[in-house]
Coordinates of C-alpha atoms in Angstrom, one line a residue:
Chain A
M3 CA 125.8 237.4 185.9
K4 CA 127.5 234.2 186.8
L5 CA 126.0 232.6 189.9
P6 CA 127.9 230.3 192.3
L7 CA 126.9 226.6 192.0
K8 CA 125.7 226.5 195.6
L9 CA 123.4 229.4 194.9
K10 CA 122.1 227.8 191.7
F11 CA 121.3 224.7 193.6
K12 CA 119.4 226.7 196.3
I13 CA 117.4 228.5 193.6
V14 CA 116.5 225.2 191.9
L15 CA 115.6 223.5 195.3
R16 CA 113.5 226.5 196.3
A17 CA 111.6 226.5 193.0
V18 CA 111.0 222.8 193.0
V19 CA 109.6 222.9 196.6
T20 CA 107.5 226.0 195.7
V21 CA 105.9 224.1 192.8
L22 CA 105.6 220.6 194.2
R23 CA 104.1 221.5 197.6
R24 CA 100.9 222.0 195.6
P25 CA 99.2 218.6 195.3
K26 CA 97.9 219.2 191.7
Y27 CA 101.4 219.8 190.5
I28 CA 102.7 216.6 192.2
I29 CA 99.9 214.7 190.4
L30 CA 100.9 216.4 187.1
S31 CA 104.5 215.5 187.7
I32 CA 103.7 211.9 188.5
I33 CA 101.5 211.6 185.4
S34 CA 104.2 213.1 183.2
T35 CA 106.8 210.8 184.7
L36 CA 104.7 207.7 184.0
A37 CA 103.8 208.9 180.5
M38 CA 107.4 209.5 179.6
A39 CA 108.6 206.2 181.1
G40 CA 105.8 204.5 179.1
I41 CA 106.9 206.1 175.9
I42 CA 110.6 205.1 176.4
I43 CA 109.7 201.6 177.5
W44 CA 107.2 200.9 174.7
S45 CA 109.1 202.7 172.0
L46 CA 110.6 199.4 170.8
N47 CA 107.4 197.5 171.0
L48 CA 104.7 199.9 169.8
E49 CA 103.2 197.3 167.4
L50 CA 102.8 194.9 170.3
L51 CA 101.2 197.6 172.5
G52 CA 98.8 198.3 169.6
Y53 CA 98.0 194.6 169.4
I54 CA 97.3 194.4 173.2
L55 CA 95.2 197.6 173.2
F56 CA 93.1 196.9 170.1
Q57 CA 93.2 193.3 169.1
A58 CA 94.2 191.0 171.9
P59 CA 91.4 189.0 173.5
L60 CA 92.0 190.5 177.0
D61 CA 89.5 192.3 179.2
L62 CA 90.3 195.9 180.4
F63 CA 92.1 194.7 183.5
G64 CA 94.2 192.3 181.4
K65 CA 95.2 195.1 179.2
I66 CA 96.1 197.4 182.1
D67 CA 98.0 194.5 183.7
F68 CA 100.0 194.0 180.5
I69 CA 100.9 197.6 180.2
A70 CA 102.0 197.6 183.9
Y71 CA 104.2 194.6 183.2
G72 CA 105.9 196.7 180.6
Y73 CA 107.1 199.0 183.3
Q74 CA 108.9 196.0 184.9
S75 CA 110.9 195.7 181.8
L76 CA 112.8 198.7 183.1
F77 CA 114.7 196.2 185.2
T78 CA 114.9 193.4 182.6
T79 CA 115.4 195.0 179.2
Y80 CA 118.0 197.6 180.3
D81 CA 121.2 197.2 182.3
N82 CA 121.5 198.9 185.6
L83 CA 123.2 202.1 184.4
L84 CA 120.5 202.6 181.7
S85 CA 117.7 201.7 184.1
L86 CA 118.9 204.3 186.6
G87 CA 119.3 206.8 183.8
I88 CA 115.8 206.3 182.6
I89 CA 114.4 206.6 186.1
V90 CA 116.4 209.8 186.8
F91 CA 115.4 211.3 183.4
T92 CA 111.7 210.6 183.7
V93 CA 111.5 212.0 187.3
F94 CA 113.2 215.1 186.1
F95 CA 111.0 215.2 183.1
G96 CA 107.9 215.1 185.3
I97 CA 109.3 217.9 187.5
N98 CA 110.1 219.9 184.4
I99 CA 106.5 219.7 183.1
A100 CA 105.0 220.7 186.4
M101 CA 107.4 223.7 186.6
L102 CA 106.6 224.6 183.0
V103 CA 102.9 224.7 183.7
Y104 CA 103.5 226.7 186.9
V105 CA 105.5 229.3 184.9
I106 CA 103.0 229.4 182.1
K107 CA 100.1 229.9 184.5
R108 CA 101.8 232.8 186.3
Q109 CA 103.9 234.5 183.7
G110 CA 102.4 233.5 180.4
M111 CA 103.8 231.6 177.4
K112 CA 106.3 234.4 176.6
A113 CA 108.2 233.8 179.8
V114 CA 108.9 230.2 178.9
P115 CA 112.6 229.6 178.0
K116 CA 113.0 228.3 174.4
K117 CA 115.0 225.3 175.4
S118 CA 112.6 223.5 177.7
G119 CA 113.1 219.8 177.3
G120 CA 112.4 218.9 173.6
G121 CA 116.0 217.9 172.9
A122 CA 116.2 215.9 176.1
F123 CA 113.1 214.0 175.1
I124 CA 114.7 213.0 171.8
F125 CA 118.0 211.9 173.5
A126 CA 116.1 209.8 176.1
I127 CA 114.1 208.0 173.4
L128 CA 117.2 207.3 171.4
G129 CA 118.9 206.0 174.5
G130 CA 116.5 203.1 175.1
G131 CA 117.3 199.5 174.2
C132 CA 120.5 197.7 173.5
V133 CA 122.5 199.4 170.8
A134 CA 125.0 196.6 170.3
C135 CA 122.2 194.0 170.0
G136 CA 120.4 196.1 167.4
T137 CA 117.3 196.6 169.6
S138 CA 117.6 200.3 169.9
L139 CA 116.1 203.1 167.9
V140 CA 119.6 204.6 167.3
A141 CA 121.0 201.2 166.2
P142 CA 119.8 201.3 162.5
L143 CA 121.2 204.8 162.2
L144 CA 124.6 203.8 163.5
A145 CA 124.5 200.6 161.4
S146 CA 124.1 202.7 158.3
F147 CA 127.4 204.3 159.2
G148 CA 129.0 200.9 159.7
A149 CA 129.5 201.5 163.4
V150 CA 127.7 198.5 165.0
S151 CA 130.8 196.8 166.2
A152 CA 132.5 199.7 168.0
P153 CA 133.1 198.9 171.7
F154 CA 131.7 202.1 173.0
L155 CA 128.2 201.3 171.6
R156 CA 127.3 199.2 174.6
D157 CA 127.1 202.3 176.8
L158 CA 125.9 204.6 174.0
G159 CA 122.3 204.2 175.1
A160 CA 123.1 205.2 178.6
I161 CA 125.2 208.1 177.4
F162 CA 122.2 209.4 175.3
N163 CA 120.0 209.0 178.3
W164 CA 122.2 210.8 180.7
L165 CA 122.7 213.5 178.2
G166 CA 118.9 213.9 178.1
S167 CA 118.9 214.2 181.9
L168 CA 121.5 217.0 181.7
L169 CA 119.4 218.9 179.2
I170 CA 116.3 218.5 181.4
I171 CA 118.3 219.7 184.5
Y172 CA 119.3 222.8 182.5
S173 CA 115.7 223.3 181.6
I174 CA 114.7 223.0 185.3
Y175 CA 117.3 225.5 186.2
K176 CA 116.1 228.0 183.6
L177 CA 112.5 227.6 184.9
S178 CA 113.7 227.8 188.5
L179 CA 115.2 231.2 187.8
L180 CA 111.8 232.4 186.6
I181 CA 110.0 231.0 189.7
S182 CA 112.5 232.0 192.4
V183 CA 113.6 235.2 190.8
P184 CA 110.6 236.7 189.0
P185 CA 111.3 238.9 186.0
V186 CA 112.4 242.5 186.9
T187 CA 109.6 244.1 184.8
N188 CA 107.0 242.2 186.9
T189 CA 108.6 243.4 190.1
V190 CA 108.7 247.0 188.9
H191 CA 105.1 247.1 187.8
S192 CA 103.4 245.1 190.5
G193 CA 105.8 245.8 193.4
N194 CA 105.6 243.3 196.3
K195 CA 102.5 241.7 194.8
S196 CA 104.6 239.4 192.6
N197 CA 106.6 238.1 195.5
S198 CA 103.5 237.3 197.6
E199 CA 102.6 234.2 195.6
Chain B
M14 CA 94.9 224.9 183.7
V15 CA 96.8 222.0 185.4
K16 CA 93.9 219.7 184.5
K17 CA 94.0 220.9 180.9
I18 CA 97.8 220.3 180.7
S19 CA 97.5 216.9 182.3
I20 CA 94.9 216.0 179.7
G21 CA 97.3 217.5 177.1
V22 CA 100.2 215.3 178.2
I23 CA 98.0 212.2 178.0
V24 CA 96.7 213.2 174.6
I25 CA 100.2 213.9 173.3
A26 CA 101.3 210.5 174.7
V27 CA 98.4 208.8 172.9
L28 CA 99.1 210.7 169.7
V29 CA 102.7 209.7 169.8
V30 CA 101.8 206.1 170.2
G31 CA 99.0 206.4 167.6
W32 CA 101.3 208.2 165.1
Q33 CA 103.8 205.4 165.5
L34 CA 101.1 202.8 165.0
L35 CA 99.3 204.2 162.1
P36 CA 102.0 204.0 159.4
S37 CA 102.8 200.6 160.7
T38 CA 99.3 199.3 160.4
N39 CA 99.8 198.3 156.7
K40 CA 103.2 197.0 157.5
Q41 CA 101.8 195.1 160.4
T42 CA 99.0 193.6 158.3
A43 CA 101.5 192.7 155.7
S44 CA 103.8 191.2 158.3
T45 CA 100.9 189.4 159.9
Q46 CA 100.0 187.9 156.6
Q47 CA 103.5 187.1 156.0
N48 CA 103.8 185.6 159.4
E49 CA 100.6 183.6 158.9
S50 CA 101.7 182.4 155.5
S51 CA 105.1 181.5 156.8
S52 CA 103.8 180.2 160.1
T53 CA 104.1 176.7 158.8
T54 CA 107.8 177.3 158.9
T55 CA 108.1 179.7 161.8
Q56 CA 105.5 178.5 164.3
A57 CA 102.8 176.0 163.7
A58 CA 104.7 173.2 161.9
I59 CA 108.0 172.3 163.4
Q60 CA 110.5 171.4 160.7
D61 CA 113.2 168.7 161.2
D62 CA 115.9 171.4 161.2
D63 CA 114.3 173.5 163.9
L64 CA 116.0 173.9 167.3
V65 CA 113.3 173.2 169.8
I66 CA 113.3 173.6 173.6
G67 CA 110.4 171.6 175.0
D68 CA 107.9 169.3 173.6
K69 CA 107.6 169.6 169.8
V70 CA 103.8 169.1 170.0
A71 CA 103.2 171.6 172.7
P72 CA 100.3 173.8 171.8
A73 CA 101.9 177.2 172.3
T74 CA 105.0 178.4 170.5
I75 CA 107.5 181.2 171.1
T76 CA 110.0 181.7 168.2
E77 CA 113.2 183.3 169.5
Y78 CA 115.7 185.0 167.2
G79 CA 118.8 185.1 169.4
D80 CA 122.5 185.5 169.3
F81 CA 124.7 183.5 171.7
K82 CA 126.9 186.5 172.1
C83 CA 124.1 188.9 172.9
P84 CA 124.0 189.9 176.6
S85 CA 120.3 190.7 176.4
C86 CA 119.6 187.2 175.1
G87 CA 121.6 185.9 178.0
Q88 CA 119.5 187.9 180.3
F89 CA 116.3 186.5 178.9
H90 CA 117.8 183.0 179.3
Q91 CA 118.6 183.7 183.0
E92 CA 115.3 185.3 183.8
A93 CA 112.0 184.9 181.9
G94 CA 113.4 182.0 179.9
K95 CA 114.1 179.9 183.0
Q96 CA 110.7 180.8 184.4
L97 CA 109.0 179.7 181.2
R98 CA 110.9 176.4 181.3
D99 CA 110.0 175.8 185.0
G100 CA 106.3 176.4 184.2
Y101 CA 104.8 176.2 180.8
I102 CA 107.5 174.1 179.1
K103 CA 107.7 171.6 182.0
E104 CA 103.9 171.2 181.7
N105 CA 104.3 170.6 177.9
K106 CA 102.1 173.6 177.1
L107 CA 104.9 175.6 175.4
K108 CA 107.9 175.1 173.2
I109 CA 110.5 177.7 172.3
V110 CA 111.8 177.4 168.7
F111 CA 115.3 178.9 168.8
R112 CA 116.5 180.5 165.6
P113 CA 120.2 181.5 166.1
I114 CA 121.3 184.5 164.1
A115 CA 124.7 186.3 164.0
V116 CA 124.4 189.9 165.0
I117 CA 127.5 190.7 167.0
G118 CA 130.6 189.0 165.8
P119 CA 132.1 186.0 163.9
D120 CA 131.9 183.8 166.9
S121 CA 128.1 184.5 166.9
E122 CA 127.9 182.6 163.7
R123 CA 130.3 179.9 164.8
S124 CA 128.3 179.2 168.0
A125 CA 125.0 179.3 166.0
I126 CA 126.3 176.7 163.7
G127 CA 127.4 174.7 166.7
A128 CA 123.8 174.7 167.9
Y129 CA 122.8 172.7 164.8
C130 CA 125.8 170.4 165.2
A131 CA 124.7 169.7 168.8
K132 CA 121.2 169.1 167.7
S133 CA 122.4 166.4 165.3
H134 CA 123.7 164.6 168.5
G135 CA 120.4 165.3 170.3
K136 CA 122.1 167.8 172.7
F137 CA 120.7 171.1 171.5
T138 CA 119.1 172.2 174.7
E139 CA 122.2 171.3 176.7
Y140 CA 124.4 173.2 174.3
H141 CA 122.1 176.2 174.3
D142 CA 122.2 176.4 178.1
A143 CA 125.9 175.7 178.3
I144 CA 126.8 178.6 175.9
Y145 CA 124.5 181.1 177.5
N146 CA 125.6 180.1 181.0
Y147 CA 129.3 180.3 180.0
M148 CA 128.9 183.9 178.6
W149 CA 126.8 185.0 181.6
D150 CA 128.9 183.5 184.3
N151 CA 132.2 184.6 182.9
Y152 CA 131.3 188.0 181.4
Y153 CA 127.9 189.5 181.4
E154 CA 126.8 188.9 185.0
A155 CA 129.7 191.1 186.0
R156 CA 128.8 193.7 183.3
N157 CA 132.0 192.8 181.3
F158 CA 130.4 193.8 178.0
S159 CA 133.8 194.2 176.2
A160 CA 133.5 190.4 175.7
E161 CA 130.9 191.1 173.0
Y162 CA 133.7 192.5 170.8
K163 CA 136.2 189.7 171.4
D164 CA 136.4 186.3 169.7
I165 CA 135.4 184.4 172.8
L166 CA 133.5 181.4 171.4
T167 CA 136.3 180.0 169.5
S168 CA 136.2 176.5 167.8
K169 CA 138.4 175.2 170.6
L170 CA 136.1 176.5 173.3
L171 CA 133.0 175.2 171.6
S172 CA 134.7 171.8 171.2
T173 CA 135.5 171.8 174.9
I174 CA 131.9 172.5 175.8
A175 CA 130.8 169.9 173.3
Q176 CA 133.1 167.4 174.9
E177 CA 131.7 168.2 178.4
L178 CA 128.2 167.5 177.0
G179 CA 129.4 164.1 175.9
L180 CA 129.6 164.9 172.1
D181 CA 132.3 163.4 169.9
T182 CA 134.6 166.4 169.4
A183 CA 136.0 165.3 166.1
T184 CA 132.6 165.0 164.5
F185 CA 131.5 168.3 166.2
E186 CA 134.6 170.1 164.9
S187 CA 134.1 168.9 161.4
C188 CA 130.4 169.8 161.6
L189 CA 131.3 173.4 162.5
N190 CA 132.9 173.8 159.1
E191 CA 130.0 172.3 157.1
L192 CA 128.5 174.7 154.6
S193 CA 125.1 173.1 155.0
Q194 CA 125.0 174.0 158.7
A195 CA 126.1 177.6 157.9
Q196 CA 123.3 177.7 155.4
K197 CA 120.8 177.0 158.2
V198 CA 122.0 180.1 160.1
A199 CA 121.9 182.1 156.9
N200 CA 118.3 181.0 156.4
N201 CA 117.4 182.2 159.9
Q202 CA 119.0 185.5 159.1
K203 CA 116.9 185.8 156.0
T204 CA 113.6 184.9 157.7
A205 CA 114.4 187.3 160.5
Q206 CA 114.9 190.1 158.0
E207 CA 111.7 189.2 156.2
I208 CA 109.6 189.4 159.4
G209 CA 111.2 192.7 160.5
V210 CA 113.6 191.5 163.2
R211 CA 116.0 194.4 163.9
G212 CA 118.1 192.9 166.7
T213 CA 118.3 190.2 169.3
P214 CA 116.5 188.9 171.2
T215 CA 113.3 189.3 169.2
F216 CA 110.4 186.9 169.8
S217 CA 107.5 186.0 167.6
I218 CA 104.5 185.1 169.6
N219 CA 101.0 185.0 168.1
S220 CA 102.5 186.6 165.0
Q221 CA 103.5 189.5 167.1
L222 CA 107.1 190.6 167.5
V223 CA 108.3 191.2 171.0
V224 CA 111.7 193.1 171.2
G225 CA 114.1 192.7 174.1
P226 CA 114.3 190.5 177.2
Q227 CA 110.8 191.5 178.5
P228 CA 109.7 190.4 182.0
Y229 CA 108.2 187.0 182.5
N230 CA 104.6 188.3 182.9
V231 CA 104.7 189.8 179.3
F232 CA 105.5 186.4 177.9
K233 CA 103.0 184.7 180.2
S234 CA 100.2 187.0 179.0
L235 CA 101.0 186.3 175.4
V236 CA 101.3 182.6 175.9
D237 CA 98.0 182.5 177.8
I238 CA 96.4 184.3 174.8
Q239 CA 97.8 181.6 172.5
L240 CA 96.6 178.8 174.7
K241 CA 93.1 180.2 174.7
Q242 CA 92.9 180.4 170.9

């Protein structure tokens, strides 16, 4: 059945509110957002991160500070479009994880849609860095195809990232359907009980 | 359940980072050894040919592999680079060894050669700033990144900039065509490849590679570590 866009939006909004009004899911969402942002930000400097964590003569606070400084690079390493894309993606990613856990907890693993964010994760990681300058994970791949000088490369990182966001939104929508509209079999067997949550 | 998943997310994040680090440990050791062995040419001992911003005998060193056409390099120059110059470099605690490489286009190489020509007239820092400011003010600040793919830094433009800096344009123009100057850029390219530079800007600090125009505090932390050692 094809649902009107307005109704889809309402379903998603209702599901997001249902999940995020519980503090533990907000915390899970924030942790997931920060973890994902960290992975994207540090993906180009993992050796440096390893050096800071395990070798650098810094105390614990110094190490924490350094990692926190890395998050500032969101506004220096990436241009505005890509920065915004990463922020949007990571926030959606956090919401997606919280909703995924909510669904697993209530309906079991079998209820989880197959496409629930893995592809989006890959796109977002590939989208980081400056493709044209060679400081992107996707740059060596493109260079091997001789495509480094194509003008569209400048925004390719942002395109990858926004594509990741679209996939995450799709995943959120699929999870929202499960949260807002519980499976028919559940309704039949447990009657009103399934709606009371 | 939520607690377990939260721990799971953190564990996965740690594993991803660890997985990326493990295979690179050998590479890192090798590259560290390589860096240490080549540090006489990349960091510790400054060669006559090196393009240096700041005092040559300053205790801390950042080696920058940059392209004059690269917007991210321009961004570093406008942000963290300026802050480093206002602080550590002004206080003679830090020098930046700039190694121009050509990543983006033919004018990347031309402008890189121009840096060595400007150096021979004692005007490298001025030339470095003038080129980055030109690209930033005219193109990159307004997100006009199509300039990356156009031949902007022509011999004529570089000569005009050189003239504004008080260089003899005839000597500068003939220097741009000297093979010995082009060889210096090629040498940088080779060194960059050897130490694992994939793009610009990449910095070598304490034998660690730092990719991208990171915020000032990242450089500050690494320079402070170097100053303590």
